[in-house]
Coordinates of N, CA and C in Angstrom, one line a residue:
M29 N -0.6 -41.0 32.7 CA 0.6 -40.2 32.9 C 1.6 -40.8 33.5
D30 N 2.9 -40.8 33.3 CA 4.0 -41.6 34.0 C 4.5 -40.8 35.2
N31 N 4.3 -41.0 36.4 CA 4.7 -40.0 37.3 C 6.0 -40.4 37.9
S32 N 6.8 -41.0 37.1 CA 8.2 -41.2 37.6 C 9.1 -40.0 37.6
I33 N 10.1 -39.9 38.4 CA 11.1 -38.9 38.3 C 12.2 -39.3 37.3
I34 N 12.5 -38.4 36.7 CA 13.7 -38.5 35.7 C 14.8 -37.6 36.1
V35 N 15.9 -38.2 36.0 CA 17.0 -37.2 36.8 C 18.1 -37.1 35.4
T36 N 18.3 -35.7 35.0 CA 19.2 -35.5 34.0 C 20.3 -34.5 34.4
T37 N 21.1 -34.3 33.5 CA 22.1 -33.3 33.8 C 21.8 -32.0 33.2
P38 N 22.2 -30.8 33.6 CA 21.7 -29.6 33.2 C 21.8 -29.5 31.3
A39 N 23.0 -30.0 31.0 CA 23.0 -29.9 29.5 C 21.9 -30.9 28.9
Q40 N 21.7 -32.1 29.3 CA 20.5 -32.9 28.7 C 19.3 -32.0 28.9
L41 N 18.8 -31.7 30.0 CA 17.8 -30.7 30.1 C 17.7 -29.7 29.2
R42 N 18.7 -28.8 28.9 CA 18.6 -27.9 28.0 C 18.6 -28.4 26.6
E43 N 19.1 -29.7 26.3 CA 18.9 -30.2 24.8 C 17.5 -30.6 24.7
L44 N 16.6 -31.0 25.8 CA 15.4 -31.5 25.8 C 14.4 -30.4 25.6
V45 N 14.8 -29.3 26.4 CA 13.9 -28.1 26.3 C 14.1 -27.3 24.9
A46 N 15.5 -27.3 24.5 CA 15.3 -26.9 22.9 C 14.9 -27.5 21.8
E47 N 14.7 -28.9 22.2 CA 14.2 -29.6 21.2 C 12.7 -29.4 21.0
Q48 N 12.1 -29.3 22.2 CA 10.6 -29.0 22.3 C 10.4 -27.6 21.9
I49 N 11.1 -26.8 22.1 CA 10.9 -25.3 21.5 C 11.0 -25.3 20.2
G50 N 11.8 -25.9 19.6 CA 12.1 -26.2 18.3 C 10.9 -26.4 17.5
T51 N 10.2 -27.5 18.0 CA 9.0 -28.0 17.6 C 7.8 -27.2 17.6
I52 N 7.8 -26.4 18.6 CA 6.4 -25.4 19.1 C 6.8 -24.2 18.2
L53 N 7.7 -23.4 18.2 CA 8.1 -22.2 17.5 C 7.5 -22.1 16.1
P54 N 7.7 -22.8 15.1 CA 7.4 -23.0 13.8 C 5.7 -22.9 13.7
K55 N 4.9 -23.6 14.6 CA 3.7 -23.7 14.8 C 3.1 -22.4 15.4
L56 N 3.8 -21.6 16.3 CA 3.5 -20.6 16.9 C 3.6 -19.4 15.8
A57 N 4.5 -19.4 15.1 CA 4.8 -18.4 14.2 C 3.8 -18.5 13.0
D58 N 3.4 -19.8 12.7 CA 2.3 -19.9 11.4 C 1.0 -19.5 12.2
F59 N 0.7 -19.7 13.3 CA -0.6 -19.3 14.0 C -0.7 -17.8 14.0
R60 N 0.5 -17.1 14.4 CA 0.6 -15.4 14.4 C 0.2 -14.8 13.0
R61 N 1.0 -15.6 11.8 CA 0.9 -15.2 10.7 C -0.6 -15.1 10.1
K62 N -1.4 -16.1 10.6 CA -2.7 -16.4 10.2 C -3.8 -15.4 11.0
S63 N -3.4 -15.0 12.3 CA -4.4 -14.3 12.9 C -4.1 -12.8 12.8
E64 N -2.8 -12.4 12.3 CA -2.6 -10.8 12.0 C -3.6 -10.3 10.9
P65 N -3.9 -9.0 11.2 CA -4.6 -8.5 10.0 C -3.9 -8.3 8.9
V66 N -4.6 -8.5 7.6 CA -3.9 -8.4 6.4 C -4.1 -6.8 6.1
E67 N -2.9 -6.4 5.7 CA -2.8 -4.6 5.5 C -3.4 -4.8 3.8
S68 N -4.3 -3.8 3.8 CA -5.0 -3.4 2.7 C -4.5 -2.4 2.0
D69 N -4.5 -2.2 0.6 CA -4.1 -1.1 -0.1 C -5.4 -0.2 -0.5
G70 N -6.4 -0.9 -0.2 CA -7.9 -0.2 -0.7 C -8.2 0.7 0.4
M71 N -8.7 1.8 -0.3 CA -9.3 3.0 0.5 C -10.6 3.2 0.0
T72 N -11.3 3.9 0.9 CA -12.7 4.5 0.4 C -12.5 5.8 -0.1
A73 N -13.5 6.3 -0.7 CA -13.3 7.6 -1.4 C -13.1 8.8 -0.3
E74 N -13.5 8.6 0.9 CA -13.2 9.4 1.7 C -11.8 9.5 2.3
A75 N -11.4 8.4 2.7 CA -9.9 8.1 2.9 C -9.0 8.4 1.8
A76 N -9.4 8.1 0.6 CA -8.6 8.6 -0.6 C -8.5 10.2 -0.6
A77 N -9.6 10.9 -0.1 CA -9.6 12.4 0.0 C -8.6 13.0 0.9
R78 N -8.6 12.2 2.1 CA -7.8 12.6 3.1 C -6.3 12.4 2.6
F79 N -6.1 11.3 2.0 CA -4.8 10.7 1.5 C -4.3 11.8 0.6
L80 N -5.1 12.2 -0.4 CA -4.5 13.4 -1.5 C -4.5 14.6 -0.8
T81 N -5.2 15.0 0.4 CA -5.1 16.2 1.1 C -3.7 16.2 1.6
E82 N -3.4 15.0 2.3 CA -2.0 14.8 3.1 C -0.8 14.9 2.0
M83 N -1.0 14.6 0.9 CA -0.1 14.7 -0.2 C -0.1 16.0 -0.9
G84 N -0.8 17.0 -0.4 CA -0.8 18.4 -0.8 C -1.7 18.6 -2.0
I85 N -2.6 17.8 -2.1 CA -3.8 18.0 -3.1 C -4.9 18.0 -2.7
P86 N -5.4 19.5 -2.0 CA -6.8 19.6 -1.4 C -7.8 18.9 -2.0
T87 N -8.5 18.0 -1.5 CA -9.6 17.3 -2.0 C -10.6 16.9 -1.5
T88 N -11.8 16.8 -1.9 CA -13.1 16.5 -1.1 C -13.6 15.2 -1.7
R89 N -14.3 14.5 -0.7 CA -15.0 13.2 -1.2 C -15.6 13.6 -2.6
A90 N -16.4 14.5 -2.6 CA -17.1 15.0 -3.9 C -16.5 15.0 -5.0
S91 N -15.3 15.7 -5.0 CA -14.4 16.1 -6.0 C -13.7 14.5 -6.4
I92 N -13.6 13.8 -5.5 CA -13.2 12.2 -5.7 C -14.0 11.7 -6.7
Y93 N -15.4 11.5 -6.3 CA -16.4 11.0 -7.1 C -16.6 11.8 -8.5
N94 N -16.4 12.9 -8.6 CA -16.2 13.7 -9.7 C -15.1 13.1 -10.8
L95 N -14.0 13.0 -10.1 CA -13.1 12.5 -10.9 C -13.2 10.9 -11.3
V96 N -13.9 10.2 -10.6 CA -14.2 8.9 -10.8 C -15.2 9.0 -12.1
Y97 N -16.4 9.8 -12.1 CA -17.3 9.9 -13.1 C -16.6 10.3 -14.3
K98 N -15.7 11.3 -14.3 CA -14.9 11.7 -15.4 C -13.9 10.4 -15.8
E99 N -13.6 9.6 -15.3 CA -12.6 8.5 -15.3 C -11.4 9.1 -15.4
T100 N -10.7 10.0 -14.6 CA -9.5 10.6 -14.8 C -8.7 10.2 -13.4
I101 N -9.2 9.3 -12.6 CA -8.5 8.9 -11.4 C -8.6 7.3 -11.1
P102 N -7.5 6.5 -10.9 CA -7.5 5.0 -10.8 C -8.4 4.8 -9.7
Y103 N -9.3 3.9 -10.0 CA -10.3 3.3 -9.0 C -10.8 2.0 -9.5
R104 N -11.4 1.2 -8.7 CA -11.9 -0.2 -8.8 C -13.2 -0.3 -8.4
K105 N -14.1 -0.9 -9.0 CA -15.4 -1.2 -8.5 C -15.7 -2.5 -8.2
F106 N -16.3 -2.4 -6.9 CA -16.7 -4.0 -6.4 C -18.2 -3.7 -6.0
G107 N -19.2 -4.4 -6.9 CA -20.3 -4.0 -6.6 C -20.7 -2.5 -6.6
R108 N -21.3 -1.9 -5.7 CA -21.6 -0.7 -5.6 C -20.6 0.2 -4.9
R109 N -19.5 -0.6 -4.3 CA -18.2 0.1 -3.6 C -17.0 0.6 -4.6
T110 N -16.6 1.8 -4.3 CA -15.5 2.4 -5.2 C -14.5 2.3 -4.2
I111 N -13.2 1.7 -4.9 CA -12.2 1.4 -4.0 C -11.1 2.0 -4.9
F112 N -10.1 2.6 -3.8 CA -8.8 3.3 -4.5 C -7.7 2.6 -3.6
S113 N -6.6 2.5 -4.6 CA -5.4 2.0 -4.2 C -4.3 3.1 -3.8
K114 N -3.7 3.0 -2.8 CA -2.6 4.1 -2.4 C -1.6 4.1 -3.5
K115 N -1.1 2.9 -3.7 CA 0.1 2.8 -4.9 C -0.5 3.4 -6.3
E116 N -1.4 3.3 -6.7 CA -2.1 3.5 -7.9 C -2.2 5.4 -7.9
L117 N -2.5 5.8 -6.6 CA -2.9 7.1 -6.5 C -1.5 8.0 -6.4
L118 N -0.4 7.4 -5.9 CA 0.7 7.9 -6.0 C 1.2 8.0 -7.1
A119 N 1.0 6.9 -8.0 CA 1.6 6.7 -9.4 C 0.8 8.1 -10.3
W120 N -0.5 7.9 -9.9 CA -1.5 9.2 -10.9 C -0.9 10.4 -10.3
I121 N -0.4 10.8 -9.0 CA 0.0 12.2 -8.7 C 1.3 12.3 -9.3
D122 N 2.1 11.3 -9.4 CA 3.5 11.4 -10.2 C 3.5 11.7 -11.4
A123 N 2.4 11.2 -12.5 CA 2.3 11.2 -13.7 C 1.7 12.6 -14.1
R124 N 1.1 13.3 -13.2 CA 0.5 14.6 -13.4 C 1.3 15.6 -12.8
T125 N 2.6 15.4 -12.3 CA 3.4 16.5 -11.6 C 4.3 16.9 -12.5
T126 N 4.1 18.3 -12.8 CA 4.9 18.9 -13.7 C 6.2 19.4 -13.1
R127 N 7.3 19.5 -13.4 CA 8.6 19.6 -13.0 C 9.2 20.8 -13.4
P128 N 9.7 21.8 -12.9 CA 10.3 23.0 -13.8 C 11.0 22.6 -14.7
A129 N 12.0 21.8 -14.6 CA 13.1 21.4 -15.8 C 12.3 20.9 -17.2
D130 N 11.1 20.1 -16.9 CA 10.2 19.8 -17.9 C 9.6 21.0 -18.5
A131 N 9.3 22.1 -17.8 CA 8.2 23.0 -18.4 C 9.4 23.8 -19.2
R132 N 10.5 24.0 -18.6 CA 11.4 25.1 -19.3 C 11.9 24.3 -20.7
A133 N 12.0 22.9 -20.9 CA 12.6 22.3 -21.9 C 11.5 22.2 -22.8
E134 N 10.2 22.3 -22.5 CA 9.1 22.2 -23.5 C 9.0 23.5 -24.0
A135 N 8.8 24.6 -23.3 CA 9.1 26.1 -23.7 C 10.2 26.2 -24.6
A136 N 11.2 25.8 -24.4 CA 12.3 25.9 -25.4 C 12.0 25.4 -26.6
S137 N 11.6 24.2 -26.7 CA 11.0 23.4 -27.7 C 10.1 24.3 -28.6
R138 N 9.1 24.9 -28.0 CA 8.0 25.6 -28.6 C 8.5 26.9 -29.4
I139 N 9.8 27.3 -28.6 CA 10.2 28.6 -29.2 C 11.1 28.3 -30.4
A140 N 11.8 27.0 -30.3 CA 12.6 26.7 -31.6 C 11.8 26.5 -32.5
R141 N 10.5 25.6 -32.5 CA 9.9 25.4 -33.4 C 9.1 26.6 -33.9
S142 N 8.6 27.5 -33.3 CA 8.2 28.9 -33.7 C 9.1 29.6 -34.6
A143 N 10.3 29.6 -34.2 CA 11.5 30.3 -34.8 C 11.7 29.7 -36.2
A144 N 11.7 28.2 -36.2 CA 11.8 27.5 -37.4 C 10.7 27.8 -38.5
N145 N 9.4 27.8 -38.1 CA 8.4 28.1 -38.9 C 8.3 29.6 -39.5
R146 N 8.9 30.5 -38.7 CA 9.0 32.0 -39.3 C 10.1 32.0 -40.6
Q147 N 10.8 31.1 -40.5 CA 11.9 31.2 -41.8 C 11.6 30.7 -43.0

């Protein structure tokens, strides 16, 4: 290592420091990305039961496994593990949600068909 003294102006010093920082920051950002935990969408049956309960559908772990047995809830199997996706569960809830306007329209349609059959 050279122990000589270098004399610079403040502008030159800022330029040198900025240049060195510019080369180090991308490496540091890449290192952070690799060391950050990966957010997983997968949940266990117990976490899925808690999630559904939080969404207003009181559910137990046993009822989750019952729905898995009946194949009425979206799930994945990895060996012996059963994994649930939060996104798929939200879609599953939405697909089974009855909206009042839909029920009224369906009832009106049934009444109209019934009246048409009587004529």
